Amino acid sequence: MALLNILCYPDPRLHKVATPITVFDEKLRTLVADMLETMYEAQGVGLAATQVNVHQRLVVMDTSEERNQATVLINPEITWYSEERVKGEEGCLSVPGIYDGVERAVHVKVKAADEHGQVRELEAEGLMAVCVQHELDHLMGKVFVEYLSPLKRNRIKTKMLKAQKEDA
Ligand code: NI
């Protein structure tokens, strides 16, 4: 297994739209294992393939407190959103140190394959519902800061670019 490099906002590659996965082979399962290792190492609750510069419809997540309930979503589609929505604080491994409020459906149903190609439908609520919506946005090239005001987004962009310059 290997740790993967996570792209940081405002990297333009975070805005690429991912394409569906058609081959469920060992190479895919290695990518899933590497993404899980990367997500756990970074102490994130979710990671989309887009964030590791792989532009395919694949997401890994674990919203359990014990960090032992990995969920793999391949070619995920949200089939139902609750009408009830709530604004909650979100962060993202691609926007380190930034947390802000985003409104999301409280409850969703998502249809997706696992790493063996087995399709199932999952119900998610609470943190997991937020995570599903946040990660599926990544696959469409959308980062959560795009829900914020242009003023806030520009401040975040400036802050990120400054931090990246200092790191370099
Ligand atoms: Ni994210």
mmCIF file with all atom_site columns, C-alpha atoms and ligand atoms in Angstrom:
data_model
loop_
_atom_site.group_PDB
_atom_site.id
_atom_site.type_symbol
_atom_site.label_atom_id
_atom_site.label_alt_id
_atom_site.label_comp_id
_atom_site.label_asym_id
_atom_site.label_entity_id
_atom_site.label_seq_id
_atom_site.pdbx_PDB_ins_code
_atom_site.Cartn_x
_atom_site.Cartn_y
_atom_site.Cartn_z
_atom_site.occupancy
_atom_site.B_iso_or_equiv
_atom_site.pdbx_formal_charge
_atom_site.auth_seq_id
_atom_site.auth_comp_id
_atom_site.auth_asym_id
_atom_site.auth_atom_id
_atom_site.pdbx_PDB_model_num
ATOM   1   C  CA . MET A 1 1   ? 0.000   0.000  0.000   1.00 0.00 ? 1   MET A CA 1
ATOM   2   C  CA . ALA A 1 2   ? 1.069   3.553  -0.536  1.00 0.00 ? 2   ALA A CA 1
ATOM   3   C  CA . LEU A 1 3   ? 0.149   7.017  0.638   1.00 0.00 ? 3   LEU A CA 1
ATOM   4   C  CA . LEU A 1 4   ? -1.134  9.198  -2.191  1.00 0.00 ? 4   LEU A CA 1
ATOM   5   C  CA . ASN A 1 5   ? -0.588  12.913 -2.673  1.00 0.00 ? 5   ASN A CA 1
ATOM   6   C  CA . ILE A 1 6   ? -3.730  14.972 -1.972  1.00 0.00 ? 6   ILE A CA 1
ATOM   7   C  CA . LEU A 1 7   ? -4.326  17.927 -4.302  1.00 0.00 ? 7   LEU A CA 1
ATOM   8   C  CA . CYS A 1 8   ? -4.862  21.248 -2.537  1.00 0.00 ? 8   CYS A CA 1
ATOM   9   C  CA . TYR A 1 9   ? -7.375  23.933 -3.476  1.00 0.00 ? 9   TYR A CA 1
ATOM   10  C  CA . PRO A 1 10  ? -7.197  25.958 -5.731  1.00 0.00 ? 10  PRO A CA 1
ATOM   11  C  CA . ASP A 1 11  ? -5.459  23.305 -7.860  1.00 0.00 ? 11  ASP A CA 1
ATOM   12  C  CA . PRO A 1 12  ? -7.363  23.322 -11.189 1.00 0.00 ? 12  PRO A CA 1
ATOM   13  C  CA . ARG A 1 13  ? -7.277  19.503 -11.315 1.00 0.00 ? 13  ARG A CA 1
ATOM   14  C  CA . LEU A 1 14  ? -9.846  19.502 -8.476  1.00 0.00 ? 14  LEU A CA 1
ATOM   15  C  CA . HIS A 1 15  ? -12.357 20.803 -11.030 1.00 0.00 ? 15  HIS A CA 1
ATOM   16  C  CA . LYS A 1 16  ? -12.037 17.898 -13.475 1.00 0.00 ? 16  LYS A CA 1
ATOM   17  C  CA . VAL A 1 17  ? -15.190 15.802 -13.881 1.00 0.00 ? 17  VAL A CA 1
ATOM   18  C  CA . ALA A 1 18  ? -14.634 12.102 -13.110 1.00 0.00 ? 18  ALA A CA 1
ATOM   19  C  CA . THR A 1 19  ? -15.629 9.329  -15.532 1.00 0.00 ? 19  THR A CA 1
ATOM   20  C  CA . PRO A 1 20  ? -17.337 6.022  -14.640 1.00 0.00 ? 20  PRO A CA 1
ATOM   21  C  CA . ILE A 1 21  ? -15.278 2.949  -13.731 1.00 0.00 ? 21  ILE A CA 1
ATOM   22  C  CA . THR A 1 22  ? -15.812 -0.009 -16.057 1.00 0.00 ? 22  THR A CA 1
ATOM   23  C  CA . VAL A 1 23  ? -13.088 -2.473 -14.981 1.00 0.00 ? 23  VAL A CA 1
ATOM   24  C  CA . PHE A 1 24  ? -13.135 -3.999 -11.476 1.00 0.00 ? 24  PHE A CA 1
ATOM   25  C  CA . ASP A 1 25  ? -9.663  -5.501 -11.245 1.00 0.00 ? 25  ASP A CA 1
ATOM   26  C  CA . GLU A 1 26  ? -6.697  -5.752 -8.864  1.00 0.00 ? 26  GLU A CA 1
ATOM   27  C  CA . LYS A 1 27  ? -5.445  -2.355 -10.005 1.00 0.00 ? 27  LYS A CA 1
ATOM   28  C  CA . LEU A 1 28  ? -8.721  -0.794 -8.854  1.00 0.00 ? 28  LEU A CA 1
ATOM   29  C  CA . ARG A 1 29  ? -8.585  -2.639 -5.524  1.00 0.00 ? 29  ARG A CA 1
ATOM   30  C  CA . THR A 1 30  ? -5.020  -1.394 -4.969  1.00 0.00 ? 30  THR A CA 1
ATOM   31  C  CA . LEU A 1 31  ? -6.206  2.171  -5.624  1.00 0.00 ? 31  LEU A CA 1
ATOM   32  C  CA . VAL A 1 32  ? -9.063  1.679  -3.115  1.00 0.00 ? 32  VAL A CA 1
ATOM   33  C  CA . ALA A 1 33  ? -6.605  0.352  -0.479  1.00 0.00 ? 33  ALA A CA 1
ATOM   34  C  CA . ASP A 1 34  ? -4.207  3.261  -1.112  1.00 0.00 ? 34  ASP A CA 1
ATOM   35  C  CA . MET A 1 35  ? -7.028  5.815  -0.887  1.00 0.00 ? 35  MET A CA 1
ATOM   36  C  CA . LEU A 1 36  ? -8.238  4.316  2.403   1.00 0.00 ? 36  LEU A CA 1
ATOM   37  C  CA . GLU A 1 37  ? -4.712  4.386  3.825   1.00 0.00 ? 37  GLU A CA 1
ATOM   38  C  CA . THR A 1 38  ? -4.326  8.007  2.679   1.00 0.00 ? 38  THR A CA 1
ATOM   39  C  CA . MET A 1 39  ? -7.690  9.015  4.177   1.00 0.00 ? 39  MET A CA 1
ATOM   40  C  CA . TYR A 1 40  ? -6.960  7.373  7.562   1.00 0.00 ? 40  TYR A CA 1
ATOM   41  C  CA . GLU A 1 41  ? -3.438  8.826  7.684   1.00 0.00 ? 41  GLU A CA 1
ATOM   42  C  CA . ALA A 1 42  ? -4.850  12.324 7.020   1.00 0.00 ? 42  ALA A CA 1
ATOM   43  C  CA . GLN A 1 43  ? -7.622  11.732 9.607   1.00 0.00 ? 43  GLN A CA 1
ATOM   44  C  CA . GLY A 1 44  ? -10.340 12.486 7.076   1.00 0.00 ? 44  GLY A CA 1
ATOM   45  C  CA . VAL A 1 45  ? -13.851 11.008 6.982   1.00 0.00 ? 45  VAL A CA 1
ATOM   46  C  CA . GLY A 1 46  ? -13.935 10.823 3.189   1.00 0.00 ? 46  GLY A CA 1
ATOM   47  C  CA . LEU A 1 47  ? -11.740 11.002 0.120   1.00 0.00 ? 47  LEU A CA 1
ATOM   48  C  CA . ALA A 1 48  ? -12.704 11.203 -3.547  1.00 0.00 ? 48  ALA A CA 1
ATOM   49  C  CA . ALA A 1 49  ? -10.409 9.877  -6.294  1.00 0.00 ? 49  ALA A CA 1
ATOM   50  C  CA . THR A 1 50  ? -10.409 13.393 -7.792  1.00 0.00 ? 50  THR A CA 1
ATOM   51  C  CA . GLN A 1 51  ? -8.475  14.570 -4.732  1.00 0.00 ? 51  GLN A CA 1
ATOM   52  C  CA . VAL A 1 52  ? -5.625  12.168 -5.497  1.00 0.00 ? 52  VAL A CA 1
ATOM   53  C  CA . ASN A 1 53  ? -5.647  13.177 -9.177  1.00 0.00 ? 53  ASN A CA 1
ATOM   54  C  CA . VAL A 1 54  ? -7.475  10.080 -10.420 1.00 0.00 ? 54  VAL A CA 1
ATOM   55  C  CA . HIS A 1 55  ? -10.482 11.275 -12.380 1.00 0.00 ? 55  HIS A CA 1
ATOM   56  C  CA . GLN A 1 56  ? -12.741 8.262  -11.982 1.00 0.00 ? 56  GLN A CA 1
ATOM   57  C  CA . ARG A 1 57  ? -15.987 7.881  -10.028 1.00 0.00 ? 57  ARG A CA 1
ATOM   58  C  CA . LEU A 1 58  ? -14.629 6.428  -6.793  1.00 0.00 ? 58  LEU A CA 1
ATOM   59  C  CA . VAL A 1 59  ? -15.042 7.573  -3.197  1.00 0.00 ? 59  VAL A CA 1
ATOM   60  C  CA . VAL A 1 60  ? -13.917 6.060  0.105   1.00 0.00 ? 60  VAL A CA 1
ATOM   61  C  CA . MET A 1 61  ? -15.299 7.095  3.479   1.00 0.00 ? 61  MET A CA 1
ATOM   62  C  CA . ASP A 1 62  ? -15.458 6.149  7.130   1.00 0.00 ? 62  ASP A CA 1
ATOM   63  C  CA . THR A 1 63  ? -17.636 8.234  9.417   1.00 0.00 ? 63  THR A CA 1
ATOM   64  C  CA . SER A 1 64  ? -17.491 5.791  12.349  1.00 0.00 ? 64  SER A CA 1
ATOM   65  C  CA . GLU A 1 65  ? -15.912 6.920  15.609  1.00 0.00 ? 65  GLU A CA 1
ATOM   66  C  CA . GLU A 1 66  ? -13.858 3.718  15.796  1.00 0.00 ? 66  GLU A CA 1
ATOM   67  C  CA . ARG A 1 67  ? -12.494 4.297  12.257  1.00 0.00 ? 67  ARG A CA 1
ATOM   68  C  CA . ASN A 1 68  ? -13.198 0.693  11.315  1.00 0.00 ? 68  ASN A CA 1
ATOM   69  C  CA . GLN A 1 69  ? -16.186 0.937  8.970   1.00 0.00 ? 69  GLN A CA 1
ATOM   70  C  CA . ALA A 1 70  ? -14.797 1.730  5.558   1.00 0.00 ? 70  ALA A CA 1
ATOM   71  C  CA . THR A 1 71  ? -17.325 2.345  2.789   1.00 0.00 ? 71  THR A CA 1
ATOM   72  C  CA . VAL A 1 72  ? -16.301 2.196  -0.871  1.00 0.00 ? 72  VAL A CA 1
ATOM   73  C  CA . LEU A 1 73  ? -18.577 3.878  -3.406  1.00 0.00 ? 73  LEU A CA 1
ATOM   74  C  CA . ILE A 1 74  ? -17.881 3.261  -7.083  1.00 0.00 ? 74  ILE A CA 1
ATOM   75  C  CA . ASN A 1 75  ? -19.961 4.998  -9.766  1.00 0.00 ? 75  ASN A CA 1
ATOM   76  C  CA . PRO A 1 76  ? -22.166 6.423  -6.976  1.00 0.00 ? 76  PRO A CA 1
ATOM   77  C  CA . GLU A 1 77  ? -25.464 8.105  -7.757  1.00 0.00 ? 77  GLU A CA 1
ATOM   78  C  CA . ILE A 1 78  ? -27.718 9.743  -5.199  1.00 0.00 ? 78  ILE A CA 1
ATOM   79  C  CA . THR A 1 79  ? -31.187 8.319  -5.851  1.00 0.00 ? 79  THR A CA 1
ATOM   80  C  CA . TRP A 1 80  ? -33.091 10.270 -3.191  1.00 0.00 ? 80  TRP A CA 1
ATOM   81  C  CA . TYR A 1 81  ? -32.601 13.418 -1.131  1.00 0.00 ? 81  TYR A CA 1
ATOM   82  C  CA . SER A 1 82  ? -34.727 14.277 1.924   1.00 0.00 ? 82  SER A CA 1
ATOM   83  C  CA . GLU A 1 83  ? -36.578 17.565 1.714   1.00 0.00 ? 83  GLU A CA 1
ATOM   84  C  CA . GLU A 1 84  ? -35.239 18.387 5.137   1.00 0.00 ? 84  GLU A CA 1
ATOM   85  C  CA . ARG A 1 85  ? -31.944 20.228 4.895   1.00 0.00 ? 85  ARG A CA 1
ATOM   86  C  CA . VAL A 1 86  ? -29.567 21.497 7.524   1.00 0.00 ? 86  VAL A CA 1
ATOM   87  C  CA . LYS A 1 87  ? -26.522 23.729 7.548   1.00 0.00 ? 87  LYS A CA 1
ATOM   88  C  CA . GLY A 1 88  ? -23.462 22.117 9.113   1.00 0.00 ? 88  GLY A CA 1
ATOM   89  C  CA . GLU A 1 89  ? -19.781 22.859 9.372   1.00 0.00 ? 89  GLU A CA 1
ATOM   90  C  CA . GLU A 1 90  ? -17.641 21.157 6.710   1.00 0.00 ? 90  GLU A CA 1
ATOM   91  C  CA . GLY A 1 91  ? -13.965 20.777 6.078   1.00 0.00 ? 91  GLY A CA 1
ATOM   92  C  CA . CYS A 1 92  ? -11.977 19.062 3.329   1.00 0.00 ? 92  CYS A CA 1
ATOM   93  C  CA . LEU A 1 93  ? -8.565  17.395 3.092   1.00 0.00 ? 93  LEU A CA 1
ATOM   94  C  CA . SER A 1 94  ? -7.987  19.504 -0.042  1.00 0.00 ? 94  SER A CA 1
ATOM   95  C  CA . VAL A 1 95  ? -8.658  22.738 1.865   1.00 0.00 ? 95  VAL A CA 1
ATOM   96  C  CA . PRO A 1 96  ? -6.711  22.128 5.084   1.00 0.00 ? 96  PRO A CA 1
ATOM   97  C  CA . GLY A 1 97  ? -7.595  24.236 8.114   1.00 0.00 ? 97  GLY A CA 1
ATOM   98  C  CA . ILE A 1 98  ? -10.770 25.729 6.612   1.00 0.00 ? 98  ILE A CA 1
ATOM   99  C  CA . TYR A 1 99  ? -14.222 24.949 8.051   1.00 0.00 ? 99  TYR A CA 1
ATOM   100 C  CA . ASP A 1 100 ? -17.465 26.629 7.083   1.00 0.00 ? 100 ASP A CA 1
ATOM   101 C  CA . GLY A 1 101 ? -21.202 26.061 6.945   1.00 0.00 ? 101 GLY A CA 1
ATOM   102 C  CA . VAL A 1 102 ? -22.827 24.317 3.980   1.00 0.00 ? 102 VAL A CA 1
ATOM   103 C  CA . GLU A 1 103 ? -26.498 23.379 3.668   1.00 0.00 ? 103 GLU A CA 1
ATOM   104 C  CA . ARG A 1 104 ? -27.143 19.736 2.725   1.00 0.00 ? 104 ARG A CA 1
ATOM   105 C  CA . ALA A 1 105 ? -29.985 17.215 2.717   1.00 0.00 ? 105 ALA A CA 1
ATOM   106 C  CA . VAL A 1 106 ? -30.222 15.491 6.119   1.00 0.00 ? 106 VAL A CA 1
ATOM   107 C  CA . HIS A 1 107 ? -30.856 12.071 4.602   1.00 0.00 ? 107 HIS A CA 1
ATOM   108 C  CA . VAL A 1 108 ? -29.923 10.559 1.220   1.00 0.00 ? 108 VAL A CA 1
ATOM   109 C  CA . LYS A 1 109 ? -30.019 7.224  -0.563  1.00 0.00 ? 109 LYS A CA 1
ATOM   110 C  CA . VAL A 1 110 ? -27.048 6.344  -2.747  1.00 0.00 ? 110 VAL A CA 1
ATOM   111 C  CA . LYS A 1 111 ? -26.617 3.538  -5.246  1.00 0.00 ? 111 LYS A CA 1
ATOM   112 C  CA . ALA A 1 112 ? -23.035 2.436  -5.868  1.00 0.00 ? 112 ALA A CA 1
ATOM   113 C  CA . ALA A 1 113 ? -20.830 -0.545 -6.610  1.00 0.00 ? 113 ALA A CA 1
ATOM   114 C  CA . ASP A 1 114 ? -18.206 -1.855 -4.205  1.00 0.00 ? 114 ASP A CA 1
ATOM   115 C  CA . GLU A 1 115 ? -14.630 -2.692 -5.297  1.00 0.00 ? 115 GLU A CA 1
ATOM   116 C  CA . HIS A 1 116 ? -15.825 -6.071 -6.625  1.00 0.00 ? 116 HIS A CA 1
ATOM   117 C  CA . GLY A 1 117 ? -18.504 -4.531 -8.830  1.00 0.00 ? 117 GLY A CA 1
ATOM   118 C  CA . GLN A 1 118 ? -21.392 -5.521 -6.558  1.00 0.00 ? 118 GLN A CA 1
ATOM   119 C  CA . VAL A 1 119 ? -24.060 -2.798 -6.762  1.00 0.00 ? 119 VAL A CA 1
ATOM   120 C  CA . ARG A 1 120 ? -26.097 -1.964 -3.650  1.00 0.00 ? 120 ARG A CA 1
ATOM   121 C  CA . GLU A 1 121 ? -28.140 0.924  -2.301  1.00 0.00 ? 121 GLU A CA 1
ATOM   122 C  CA . LEU A 1 122 ? -27.198 2.570  0.987   1.00 0.00 ? 122 LEU A CA 1
ATOM   123 C  CA . GLU A 1 123 ? -29.096 4.962  3.201   1.00 0.00 ? 123 GLU A CA 1
ATOM   124 C  CA . ALA A 1 124 ? -27.125 7.685  4.872   1.00 0.00 ? 124 ALA A CA 1
ATOM   125 C  CA . GLU A 1 125 ? -28.010 10.275 7.459   1.00 0.00 ? 125 GLU A CA 1
ATOM   126 C  CA . GLY A 1 126 ? -26.163 12.667 9.718   1.00 0.00 ? 126 GLY A CA 1
ATOM   127 C  CA . LEU A 1 127 ? -22.425 12.918 9.107   1.00 0.00 ? 127 LEU A CA 1
ATOM   128 C  CA . MET A 1 128 ? -22.494 10.105 6.548   1.00 0.00 ? 128 MET A CA 1
ATOM   129 C  CA . ALA A 1 129 ? -25.162 11.898 4.476   1.00 0.00 ? 129 ALA A CA 1
ATOM   130 C  CA . VAL A 1 130 ? -23.073 15.075 4.505   1.00 0.00 ? 130 VAL A CA 1
ATOM   131 C  CA . CYS A 1 131 ? -19.985 13.089 3.554   1.00 0.00 ? 131 CYS A CA 1
ATOM   132 C  CA . VAL A 1 132 ? -21.734 11.349 0.615   1.00 0.00 ? 132 VAL A CA 1
ATOM   133 C  CA . GLN A 1 133 ? -22.904 14.691 -0.791  1.00 0.00 ? 133 GLN A CA 1
ATOM   134 C  CA . HIS A 1 134 ? -19.524 16.367 -0.219  1.00 0.00 ? 134 HIS A CA 1
ATOM   135 C  CA . GLU A 1 135 ? -17.557 13.525 -1.862  1.00 0.00 ? 135 GLU A CA 1
ATOM   136 C  CA . LEU A 1 136 ? -19.919 13.193 -4.828  1.00 0.00 ? 136 LEU A CA 1
ATOM   137 C  CA . ASP A 1 137 ? -19.459 16.911 -5.443  1.00 0.00 ? 137 ASP A CA 1
ATOM   138 C  CA . HIS A 1 138 ? -15.708 16.255 -5.750  1.00 0.00 ? 138 HIS A CA 1
ATOM   139 C  CA . LEU A 1 139 ? -16.404 13.768 -8.555  1.00 0.00 ? 139 LEU A CA 1
ATOM   140 C  CA . MET A 1 140 ? -18.227 16.566 -10.387 1.00 0.00 ? 140 MET A CA 1
ATOM   141 C  CA . GLY A 1 141 ? -15.238 18.867 -9.893  1.00 0.00 ? 141 GLY A CA 1
ATOM   142 C  CA . LYS A 1 142 ? -16.849 20.835 -7.100  1.00 0.00 ? 142 LYS A CA 1
ATOM   143 C  CA . VAL A 1 143 ? -15.114 21.781 -3.834  1.00 0.00 ? 143 VAL A CA 1
ATOM   144 C  CA . PHE A 1 144 ? -17.249 22.781 -0.812  1.00 0.00 ? 144 PHE A CA 1
ATOM   145 C  CA . VAL A 1 145 ? -15.841 26.341 -0.730  1.00 0.00 ? 145 VAL A CA 1
ATOM   146 C  CA . GLU A 1 146 ? -17.794 26.958 -3.955  1.00 0.00 ? 146 GLU A CA 1
ATOM   147 C  CA . TYR A 1 147 ? -20.965 27.068 -1.825  1.00 0.00 ? 147 TYR A CA 1
ATOM   148 C  CA . LEU A 1 148 ? -19.547 30.031 0.117   1.00 0.00 ? 148 LEU A CA 1
ATOM   149 C  CA . SER A 1 149 ? -19.757 33.693 -0.907  1.00 0.00 ? 149 SER A CA 1
ATOM   150 C  CA . PRO A 1 150 ? -17.263 34.905 -3.558  1.00 0.00 ? 150 PRO A CA 1
ATOM   151 C  CA . LEU A 1 151 ? -15.678 37.097 -0.883  1.00 0.00 ? 151 LEU A CA 1
ATOM   152 C  CA . LYS A 1 152 ? -15.068 34.167 1.478   1.00 0.00 ? 152 LYS A CA 1
ATOM   153 C  CA . ARG A 1 153 ? -13.921 31.956 -1.383  1.00 0.00 ? 153 ARG A CA 1
ATOM   154 C  CA . ASN A 1 154 ? -11.363 34.517 -2.539  1.00 0.00 ? 154 ASN A CA 1
ATOM   155 C  CA . ARG A 1 155 ? -10.029 34.909 1.001   1.00 0.00 ? 155 ARG A CA 1
ATOM   156 C  CA . ILE A 1 156 ? -9.630  31.128 1.243   1.00 0.00 ? 156 ILE A CA 1
ATOM   157 C  CA . LYS A 1 157 ? -7.922  30.998 -2.150  1.00 0.00 ? 157 LYS A CA 1
ATOM   158 C  CA . THR A 1 158 ? -5.433  33.689 -1.127  1.00 0.00 ? 158 THR A CA 1
ATOM   159 C  CA . LYS A 1 159 ? -4.755  31.958 2.192   1.00 0.00 ? 159 LYS A CA 1
ATOM   160 C  CA . MET A 1 160 ? -4.209  28.567 0.523   1.00 0.00 ? 160 MET A CA 1
ATOM   161 C  CA . LEU A 1 161 ? -1.859  29.987 -2.144  1.00 0.00 ? 161 LEU A CA 1
ATOM   162 C  CA . LYS A 1 162 ? 0.153   31.777 0.547   1.00 0.00 ? 162 LYS A CA 1
ATOM   163 C  CA . ALA A 1 163 ? 0.438   28.584 2.642   1.00 0.00 ? 163 ALA A CA 1
ATOM   164 C  CA . GLN A 1 164 ? 1.469   26.583 -0.444  1.00 0.00 ? 164 GLN A CA 1
ATOM   165 C  CA . LYS A 1 165 ? 4.151   29.140 -1.293  1.00 0.00 ? 165 LYS A CA 1
ATOM   166 C  CA . GLU A 1 166 ? 5.532   28.946 2.255   1.00 0.00 ? 166 GLU A CA 1
ATOM   167 C  CA . ASP A 1 167 ? 5.576   25.134 2.082   1.00 0.00 ? 167 ASP A CA 1
ATOM   168 C  CA . ALA A 1 168 ? 7.411   25.082 -1.249  1.00 0.00 ? 168 ALA A CA 1
HETATM 169 NI NI . NI  B 2 .   ? -13.422 17.205 0.381   1.00 0.00 ? 1   NI  B NI 1
#
